[in-house]
């Protein structure tokens, strides 16, 4: 069978599985819709959290980014896993004890004010919408590359699938489809990685093959060889970076704290029955994530070695079939600047003749390594699973923010259970349509804005939640002013240094690099904005009255596990 | 349970957090970033040590930290009789 047939078959089977699960796990109450009834086992929740968390970016783009960035890629590896330690130790158990359904629920109750709740809803909506647009785009891209459909068609198919199980099943449907999606995506990621590791180093475990000797008889270690190849072509050695230490530090920190503050991740810990389960579930989640995240840097190094060996200084006419195929999609571009018919791939932009998109390293990896067709099809199904599972988790945050935090808690407190459930379904449907629109017509800032999502979560939610648990004296005035200052500062910095809005547009960006505050890039600025939030909150709260006694009692109460009970609405 | 006991429970919890988060910080920001260059002089297998911490080791340690925390807290909950059911 050819690649296309295999892809239809495997993608079709995986979609049938998701729809079957959706029909089996329909939600009958708001509690089922928001938190899957609070009865998910820690292991299943860990798997669902891992799928929820690992997006199209983790699956498709990350290994490619590391492949080009070398050591610097560690900011994503550590940043997107270290946040789970914060989540497990500082947030998940306490939020689970608190119960309730959403992150704005906690902010609104802990800071006894609808202003705080509304600020939290606003942050949750911005973070989730920016993130979900990127996922729908990812779905469209996978469809267009593997099944030769248009991107628009791909996005529409993705929308229908997500619509079906998110609207029907709410959190319950999403949880169990995510468990299935985790299995699909991890299998799809590991199979090519193991094949390639075997081919290059003779070691079946990519994490070990990464540090092993090449099996080409040279007796050289893979990483030494790669350092040498990189340097020959004028790049920094693979195991050294080119970013400044303070920037690596700041980006890693912003990603960790942002991870811990993302509402669609936090809300997953409301779905388990006990505080104990919340802690354990965070451990399982990280374990499942770590399988992919420790494989990704190995894939990155293998792919770069393969790629340089295949193209560098070789005749263009001798390039293999995959090269031509990916050239058509414009993910590989070759321009014979010196007219010698050979491919010069070097750091110097004036001489370099080859541009390669990050995404190729995972999408084309099986072809580059000459793996069988079914493996290539598996990668397509895995990419779709990663994008769909994250999109569904985000849509649930959007819909519960609207139906629960805005409608039920503020505008129409007397709404019936049935009415609220209907509102939740309608807002999920509305959110899918808007996300699909952005997937088809992506504003050119989508990629940039996904980085903003982490900065925003770091600058707004993280401090407010942490102090809500660990600092009893923190009051409404402090938390609200901290969140507002944190978000405003983050948005200002992104507009100035990521979009160049105040200095005449994107052309000005390179010149502005020298005026970065403390030498920190916009991606890492969430760290500074978070610190600003903490400082403003503490100063303002010390100048204003302490929170009322019943709120201090809430804080006492969430600190001990006993009596967590089920997640409840009131 | 008396307030004194609750305070002790909370203090022990905070102590665990400080110890575990210090390890979290040392292996990622310390070994993976701040001391990366000097650790790179040490090699095991094909890995330079600092690079390994940044791209592999810190992730393994993160996993271990969470499970150690789970184990410590389950024990502590029982000791202070605040565990569920």
XYZ file of C-alpha atoms in Angstrom:
655
model
C 0.000 0.000 0.000
C 1.192 3.529 -0.679
C 1.613 6.226 1.965
C -1.682 7.902 1.162
C -3.733 4.725 1.567
C -1.995 3.923 4.836
C -2.641 7.461 6.071
C -6.352 7.290 5.245
C -6.555 3.948 6.974
C -4.704 4.825 10.181
C -6.120 8.347 10.545
C -9.619 7.030 9.766
C -9.348 4.280 12.400
C -8.101 6.701 15.049
C -10.974 9.115 14.321
C -13.522 6.300 14.537
C -12.074 5.440 17.935
C -12.432 9.034 19.212
C -16.027 9.259 18.020
C -16.885 5.890 19.551
C -15.502 7.049 22.906
C -17.493 10.292 22.610
C -20.762 8.417 22.144
C -19.970 6.100 25.057
C -19.113 8.955 27.456
C -21.823 11.580 26.969
C -22.158 14.114 29.802
C -25.503 14.261 31.601
C -24.820 17.017 34.150
C -22.748 20.193 34.437
C -20.490 18.345 36.870
C -19.790 15.717 34.251
C -19.377 18.396 31.623
C -16.912 20.533 33.645
C -14.907 17.980 35.662
C -15.956 14.551 34.330
C -17.957 13.986 37.525
C -14.742 14.104 39.584
C -14.276 10.357 39.272
C -11.305 9.919 36.934
C -8.538 7.597 38.162
C -5.125 9.240 38.712
C -3.502 7.078 36.019
C -6.127 7.923 33.377
C -5.969 11.570 34.401
C -2.189 11.542 34.099
C -2.449 10.213 30.564
C -5.185 12.666 29.647
C -3.139 15.519 31.125
C -0.132 14.485 29.066
C -2.182 14.495 25.834
C -3.900 17.723 26.859
C -0.554 19.337 27.444
C 1.436 18.027 24.473
C 0.218 20.053 21.553
C 0.917 20.156 17.844
C 3.964 22.233 18.803
C 5.394 19.519 21.088
C 4.756 16.746 18.611
C 5.527 18.375 15.269
C 7.773 21.364 15.919
C 9.802 20.824 19.082
C 12.366 18.292 17.875
C 12.938 20.463 14.800
C 13.497 23.572 16.883
C 15.987 21.711 19.106
C 17.657 20.299 16.026
C 18.499 23.806 14.840
C 19.077 25.338 18.270
C 21.231 22.556 19.800
C 21.857 23.168 23.506
C 19.525 26.204 23.538
C 16.605 23.849 22.866
C 16.918 22.883 26.526
C 14.771 25.906 27.411
C 11.751 24.039 26.011
C 12.728 20.656 27.411
C 13.249 21.882 30.959
C 10.689 24.686 30.749
C 7.817 22.486 29.626
C 8.527 19.680 32.112
C 9.816 21.528 35.198
C 6.484 23.319 35.459
C 4.899 20.020 36.532
C 7.037 19.959 39.658
C 5.587 23.364 40.572
C 2.120 22.162 39.656
C 2.388 19.007 41.782
C 3.992 20.633 44.822
C 2.436 24.083 44.869
C -0.926 24.027 43.093
C -2.680 20.762 42.236
C -3.384 19.291 45.705
C -4.692 22.565 47.124
C -6.863 23.423 44.154
C -8.287 19.896 44.260
C -9.108 20.324 47.946
C -10.794 23.622 47.120
C -13.083 21.713 44.721
C -15.161 23.802 42.318
C -14.887 23.705 38.552
C -12.597 26.371 37.114
C -9.569 28.544 37.810
C -11.638 31.773 37.864
C -13.797 30.000 40.490
C -10.794 29.820 42.782
C -9.654 33.386 42.106
C -13.214 34.714 42.539
C -13.827 32.899 45.860
C -10.380 33.297 47.361
C -10.344 37.011 46.584
C -14.052 37.396 47.426
C -14.827 39.553 44.430
C -16.384 39.374 41.014
C -13.807 41.869 39.759
C -11.082 39.321 40.476
C -13.227 36.608 38.877
C -13.742 38.707 35.747
C -10.043 39.550 35.431
C -9.335 35.795 35.698
C -11.961 34.974 33.042
C -10.423 37.575 30.755
C -6.944 36.061 31.200
C -8.253 32.511 30.700
C -10.000 33.496 27.471
C -6.961 35.286 25.978
C -4.588 32.474 26.910
C -6.876 29.742 25.570
C -7.958 31.412 22.330
C -4.410 32.242 21.258
C -3.364 28.702 21.982
C -6.286 26.962 20.289
C -5.897 28.839 17.003
C -2.424 27.341 16.675
C -3.807 23.831 17.249
C -6.460 24.086 14.543
C -3.786 25.361 12.184
C -1.688 22.315 13.079
C -4.590 20.014 12.188
C -4.965 21.743 8.816
C -1.243 21.496 8.088
C -1.071 17.757 8.805
C -4.094 17.074 6.606
C -2.737 19.117 3.749
C 0.711 17.518 3.801
C -0.259 13.892 4.212
C -3.630 13.630 2.531
C -3.171 16.398 -0.028
C -6.370 18.107 1.067
C -6.445 21.892 1.303
C -5.607 23.387 4.695
C -9.164 24.790 4.872
C -10.684 21.350 4.338
C -8.362 19.888 6.977
C -9.347 22.509 9.541
C -13.045 21.904 8.872
C -12.680 18.127 9.369
C -10.759 18.749 12.589
C -13.480 21.160 13.771
C -16.230 18.611 13.191
C -14.406 15.885 15.128
C -13.613 18.155 18.091
C -17.101 19.627 18.011
C -18.544 16.176 18.212
C -16.778 14.914 21.294
C -16.229 18.191 23.157
C -19.823 19.361 22.813
C -21.341 15.960 23.464
C -19.091 14.721 26.220
C -17.613 17.826 27.831
C -14.760 16.990 30.181
C -15.908 13.384 30.427
C -15.719 12.804 26.675
C -12.506 14.802 26.409
C -10.785 12.872 29.197
C -11.322 9.450 27.692
C -10.558 10.542 24.126
C -7.365 12.133 25.444
C -6.335 8.826 26.996
C -6.730 7.220 23.549
C -4.978 10.142 21.886
C -2.033 9.831 24.245
C -1.576 6.204 23.241
C -1.740 7.073 19.544
C 0.656 9.983 19.773
C 3.300 8.336 21.940
C 3.327 5.215 19.747
C 3.602 7.407 16.656
C 6.498 9.337 18.188
C 8.466 6.394 19.518
C 8.343 4.035 16.531
C 10.328 6.232 14.109
C 12.630 7.347 16.952
C 13.541 3.751 17.791
C 14.069 2.831 14.135
C 16.348 5.819 13.577
C 18.275 5.256 16.783
C 18.904 1.666 15.708
C 20.010 2.723 12.254
C 22.428 5.389 13.446
C 23.837 3.967 16.663
C 22.640 0.379 16.909
C 20.985 1.232 20.235
C 17.219 0.645 20.404
C 16.639 3.178 23.182
C 16.809 6.696 21.699
C 17.662 8.287 25.075
C 20.802 6.114 25.205
C 21.548 6.088 21.483
C 21.766 9.863 21.790
C 24.961 9.427 23.831
C 26.245 6.363 22.007
C 28.853 5.741 19.323
C 27.896 5.881 15.655
C 27.484 2.484 14.047
C 29.194 3.582 10.805
C 32.459 2.051 11.985
C 34.126 5.407 12.758
C 33.924 4.726 16.507
C 32.975 8.371 17.081
C 30.306 9.444 19.530
C 27.224 10.838 17.780
C 27.340 14.131 19.660
C 31.062 14.679 18.972
C 30.455 14.030 15.297
C 27.551 16.478 15.313
C 29.562 19.174 17.111
C 32.189 18.787 14.394
C 29.678 18.906 11.518
C 28.045 22.035 12.960
C 31.360 23.822 13.400
C 32.585 22.928 9.915
C 29.526 24.680 8.522
C 30.065 27.756 10.699
C 27.343 27.029 13.298
C 27.930 26.972 17.053
C 28.803 23.470 18.346
C 25.613 21.453 18.855
C 26.216 21.017 22.582
C 26.887 24.746 23.062
C 24.252 27.390 22.649
C 24.248 30.872 21.246
C 21.756 32.504 23.627
C 23.018 34.446 26.674
C 22.848 32.659 30.016
C 20.418 35.156 31.540
C 18.053 34.740 28.588
C 18.163 30.923 28.752
C 17.444 31.239 32.471
C 14.536 33.662 31.988
C 12.885 31.733 29.145
C 13.110 28.436 31.036
C 11.603 30.035 34.119
C 8.802 31.765 32.202
C 7.851 28.494 30.489
C 7.878 26.534 33.752
C 5.766 29.049 35.610
C 3.523 29.536 32.575
C 2.947 25.774 32.376
C 1.914 25.706 36.004
C -0.464 28.620 35.395
C -2.246 27.357 32.269
C -5.950 26.944 33.047
C -6.528 23.938 30.772
C -3.791 22.019 32.612
C -4.852 23.087 36.114
C -8.475 22.173 35.528
C -7.499 18.554 34.808
C -6.671 18.141 38.500
C -10.281 18.899 39.456
C -11.332 15.647 37.804
C -9.761 13.170 40.260
C -11.574 12.035 43.425
C -9.041 12.968 46.131
C -6.166 15.293 47.060
C -3.884 12.288 47.174
C -4.930 11.432 43.611
C -4.191 14.975 42.438
C -0.597 14.711 43.645
C -0.093 11.281 42.180
C -1.766 12.207 38.946
C 0.711 15.081 38.418
C 3.507 12.529 38.777
C 1.959 10.206 36.182
C 1.360 13.150 33.848
C 5.015 14.154 33.963
C 6.137 10.565 33.519
C 4.026 10.231 30.362
C 5.234 13.600 29.099
C 8.855 12.734 29.887
C 8.736 9.745 27.542
C 8.266 12.128 24.623
C 10.369 14.943 26.056
C 13.476 12.826 26.617
C 13.088 11.284 23.143
C 12.709 14.639 21.371
C 16.322 15.828 21.904
C 17.570 12.441 20.658
C 15.375 12.698 17.547
C 16.694 16.242 17.082
C 20.327 15.123 17.115
C 19.667 12.083 14.863
C 17.721 14.175 12.370
C 20.366 16.866 12.173
C 23.140 14.333 11.607
C 21.102 12.600 8.901
C 20.141 15.881 7.306
C 23.671 17.323 7.094
C 25.038 14.036 5.794
C 22.344 13.884 3.114
C 22.514 17.424 1.762
C 25.785 19.142 2.588
C 27.882 19.727 -0.529
C 25.957 17.095 -2.483
C 24.740 17.522 -6.065
C 21.186 18.911 -6.132
C 20.286 16.440 -8.884
C 21.126 13.463 -6.650
C 18.715 14.456 -3.891
C 16.313 11.697 -2.784
C 12.599 11.753 -3.496
C 11.529 13.192 -0.110
C 13.649 16.263 -0.772
C 11.720 17.060 -3.946
C 8.394 16.263 -2.290
C 8.943 18.623 0.642
C 10.296 21.266 -1.731
C 6.840 21.376 -3.308
C 5.308 22.228 0.060
C 7.920 25.014 0.356
C 9.180 23.612 3.660
C 12.527 23.083 1.950
C 13.861 25.843 -0.248
C 16.998 25.592 -2.354
C 18.532 28.467 -4.283
C 21.774 27.755 -6.127
C 23.501 31.058 -5.384
C 26.939 30.208 -6.764
C 25.577 28.102 -9.607
C 27.710 25.010 -8.898
C 24.746 22.629 -8.771
C 25.701 21.589 -5.216
C 23.904 22.371 -1.974
C 25.799 24.662 0.360
C 24.224 24.574 3.805
C 26.149 26.967 6.093
C 25.553 29.585 8.783
C 26.637 32.579 6.660
C 23.370 33.874 5.184
C 25.073 35.284 2.070
C 26.456 31.868 1.084
C 23.779 29.544 2.483
C 21.551 28.064 -0.233
C 19.168 25.926 1.765
C 16.336 26.891 4.112
C 14.589 24.147 6.051
C 11.429 24.512 8.095
C 11.521 23.278 11.724
C 8.531 20.995 11.227
C 10.309 18.816 8.676
C 12.481 17.175 11.287
C 9.555 15.192 12.666
C 7.217 15.053 9.668
C 9.820 13.953 7.142
C 12.064 12.054 9.530
C 10.656 8.605 8.641
C 11.151 9.329 4.942
C 14.672 10.657 5.474
C 15.517 7.498 7.371
C 13.837 5.331 4.728
C 11.223 3.801 7.047
C 8.183 1.848 5.780
C 5.032 3.632 4.632
C 2.897 2.700 7.623
C 5.332 4.526 9.919
C 4.905 7.705 7.878
C 1.116 7.363 8.153
C 1.442 6.824 11.888
C 3.220 10.156 12.264
C 0.264 11.903 10.598
C -2.188 10.245 13.014
C 0.051 11.154 15.957
C 0.286 14.813 14.935
C -3.495 14.965 14.640
C -3.978 13.293 18.036
C -1.643 15.840 19.651
C -3.385 18.825 18.060
C -6.963 17.595 18.651
C -6.433 16.627 22.299
C -4.979 20.029 23.172
C -7.651 21.884 21.206
C -10.414 20.024 23.061
C -8.932 20.843 26.491
C -8.688 24.511 25.594
C -12.231 24.629 24.227
C -13.518 23.282 27.504
C -11.801 26.117 29.409
C -13.358 28.633 27.040
C -16.835 27.153 27.338
C -16.760 26.816 31.133
C -15.435 30.378 31.485
C -18.480 31.618 29.637
C -21.249 29.315 30.894
C -20.010 28.927 34.483
C -17.862 31.921 35.448
C -19.715 34.605 33.524
C -23.281 33.307 33.157
C -23.911 31.189 36.254
C -21.698 33.079 38.694
C -22.436 36.605 37.565
C -25.087 37.386 34.952
C -27.779 34.741 35.576
C -27.227 33.114 38.987
C -30.683 31.491 38.862
C -30.043 29.582 35.631
C -31.134 25.928 35.864
C -28.747 22.984 35.657
C -30.160 22.136 32.249
C -29.847 25.721 31.053
C -26.232 25.916 32.195
C -25.390 22.645 30.439
C -26.969 23.938 27.243
C -25.044 27.199 27.578
C -21.815 25.212 28.082
C -22.490 23.197 24.917
C -23.364 26.283 22.896
C -20.282 28.177 23.997
C -18.087 25.154 23.213
C -19.639 25.054 19.735
C -19.136 28.809 19.306
C -15.517 28.531 20.423
C -14.836 25.713 17.913
C -16.137 27.883 15.089
C -14.022 30.885 16.107
C -10.938 28.673 16.563
C -11.564 27.161 13.131
C -11.823 30.607 11.599
C -8.420 31.536 13.011
C -7.045 28.196 11.857
C -8.090 28.946 8.280
C -7.215 32.648 8.355
C -4.316 32.730 10.795
C -3.370 36.220 11.866
C 0.371 36.347 11.165
C 0.978 36.723 14.872
C -0.316 33.254 15.839
C 3.091 31.709 16.370
C 4.309 34.710 18.316
C 1.163 34.799 20.403
C 1.515 31.201 21.587
C 4.662 32.308 23.382
C 2.574 35.143 24.802
C 0.125 32.624 26.263
C 2.839 31.294 28.589
C 4.013 34.778 29.514
C 0.444 35.810 30.282
C -0.270 32.754 32.401
C 3.007 33.302 34.269
C 2.302 36.996 34.786
C -1.332 36.631 35.878
C -2.543 33.303 37.297
C 0.566 31.842 38.846
C 1.239 34.540 41.473
C -2.460 34.983 42.289
C -2.956 31.254 42.916
C 0.324 30.703 44.793
C -0.302 33.600 47.158
C -3.916 32.547 47.502
C -2.658 29.291 49.008
C 0.603 30.166 50.756
C 0.019 33.758 51.902
C -3.078 34.085 54.030
C -2.738 37.849 54.301
C -3.076 38.364 50.527
C -6.285 40.263 49.824
C -8.457 41.195 46.872
C -6.823 44.595 46.288
C -3.354 43.074 46.159
C -4.235 40.160 43.883
C -6.249 42.230 41.400
C -3.642 44.985 41.100
C -0.893 42.361 40.765
C -2.707 40.521 37.958
C -3.505 43.749 36.114
C 0.082 45.057 36.379
C 1.534 41.654 35.396
C -0.612 41.250 32.279
C -0.279 44.890 31.226
C 3.509 44.749 31.522
C 3.680 41.481 29.589
C 1.439 42.786 26.788
C 3.422 46.042 26.595
C 6.750 44.202 26.341
C 5.454 41.850 23.642
C 3.997 44.712 21.605
C 7.237 46.661 21.862
C 9.826 43.928 21.345
C 7.931 41.193 19.473
C 5.809 43.299 17.124
C 7.750 46.596 17.149
C 4.492 48.547 17.395
C 6.020 51.626 19.021
C 9.054 51.771 16.735
C 7.701 51.377 13.231
C 6.943 47.662 12.892
C 8.796 44.386 12.519
C 11.767 45.876 10.658
C 12.796 47.682 13.830
C 12.958 44.476 15.918
C 16.609 43.566 15.341
C 17.719 47.067 16.300
C 15.641 46.910 19.477
C 17.427 43.789 20.740
C 20.125 45.880 22.402
C 17.489 47.657 24.490
C 15.848 44.468 25.873
C 15.362 44.937 29.618
C 18.127 43.051 31.472
C 18.975 41.426 28.109
C 15.827 39.280 28.303
C 13.890 38.364 25.148
C 10.074 38.715 24.955
C 9.786 34.913 25.369
C 11.522 35.119 28.728
C 9.881 38.304 29.922
C 7.076 36.424 31.682
C 9.639 35.896 34.452
C 9.998 39.650 35.016
C 6.260 40.306 34.661
C 5.612 37.567 37.215
C 8.045 39.140 39.675
C 6.327 42.499 39.123
C 2.982 40.857 39.917
C 4.358 39.405 43.172
C 5.900 42.709 44.273
C 2.851 44.860 43.453
C 0.492 42.348 45.132
C 2.500 42.266 48.338
C 2.908 46.048 48.585
C -0.745 46.809 47.823
C -2.069 44.157 50.202
C 0.097 45.402 53.045
C -1.451 48.873 52.646
C -5.054 47.594 52.545
C -7.179 45.654 55.090
C -6.635 41.883 55.496
C -9.131 39.492 53.873
C -12.321 38.681 55.864
C -12.322 35.819 58.378
C -14.275 33.361 56.209
C -11.678 33.705 53.431
C -8.846 33.055 55.865
C -10.811 29.973 56.879
C -10.907 28.814 53.228
C -7.112 29.068 53.144
C -6.775 27.040 56.359
C -9.120 24.504 54.925
C -7.417 23.898 51.563
C -4.119 23.248 53.332
C -5.274 19.926 54.784
C -6.427 17.064 52.576
C -9.208 15.611 54.722
C -12.745 16.300 53.552
C -12.015 17.018 49.895
C -15.171 15.205 48.827
C -16.305 15.572 45.261
C -15.985 18.705 43.200
C -19.066 20.748 43.939
C -20.768 23.772 42.516
C -21.588 25.724 45.668
C -7.427 18.273 65.480
C -5.788 21.041 67.520
C -4.359 24.179 65.921
C -0.887 23.343 67.141
C -0.930 20.089 65.203
C -2.183 21.814 62.068
C 0.637 24.324 62.319
C 3.203 21.529 62.652
C 1.689 19.703 59.703
C 1.926 22.832 57.570
C 5.516 23.504 58.688
C 6.610 19.990 57.753
C 4.897 20.409 54.378
C 6.758 23.682 53.788
C 10.041 22.050 54.777
C 9.496 19.303 52.195
C 8.720 21.936 49.580
C 11.888 23.894 50.311
C 14.092 20.800 50.112
C 12.473 19.372 46.958
C 12.343 22.710 45.148
C 16.005 23.337 45.980
C 16.882 20.085 44.215
C 14.552 21.108 41.364
C 16.453 24.387 41.055
C 19.951 22.932 41.400
C 19.560 20.263 38.729
C 17.870 22.448 36.104
C 19.029 26.034 36.590
C 22.216 24.988 38.370
C 23.628 21.986 36.522
C 21.791 22.645 33.232
C 22.425 26.385 32.902
C 24.674 28.141 35.459
C 27.390 25.491 35.829
C 26.806 23.977 32.411
C 30.157 25.022 30.959
C 32.290 23.618 33.769
C 30.246 20.409 34.000
C 30.747 19.956 30.253
C 34.395 19.114 30.976
C 33.164 15.879 32.533
C 32.032 13.286 30.028
C 30.139 10.069 30.500
C 29.586 8.010 27.389
C 29.091 10.472 24.550
C 27.399 13.044 26.782
C 28.961 16.183 28.178
C 27.531 16.321 31.695
C 26.108 19.871 31.625
C 24.436 19.265 28.271
C 23.030 15.967 29.553
C 21.509 17.665 32.599
C 19.912 20.293 30.370
C 18.418 17.916 27.800
C 17.895 14.661 29.742
C 18.893 14.512 33.388
C 16.801 17.328 34.781
C 13.646 15.769 33.300
C 14.354 12.415 34.996
C 14.994 14.190 38.274
C 11.726 16.169 37.953
C 9.810 12.885 37.707
C 11.564 11.414 40.730
C 10.926 14.591 42.760
C 7.165 14.408 42.252
C 6.958 10.752 43.267
C 9.129 11.397 46.334
C 6.774 14.257 47.234
C 3.743 11.997 46.843
C 5.335 9.395 49.118
C 6.397 11.947 51.761
C 3.005 13.635 51.837
C 1.043 10.398 52.058
C 3.154 9.471 55.057
C 2.750 12.912 56.609
C -1.029 12.909 56.101
C -1.267 9.615 57.992
C 1.061 10.778 60.753
C -1.076 13.865 61.430
C -4.293 12.015 60.735
C -5.468 14.383 58.012
C -5.616 11.790 55.223
C -8.832 11.132 53.360
C -10.933 8.092 54.329
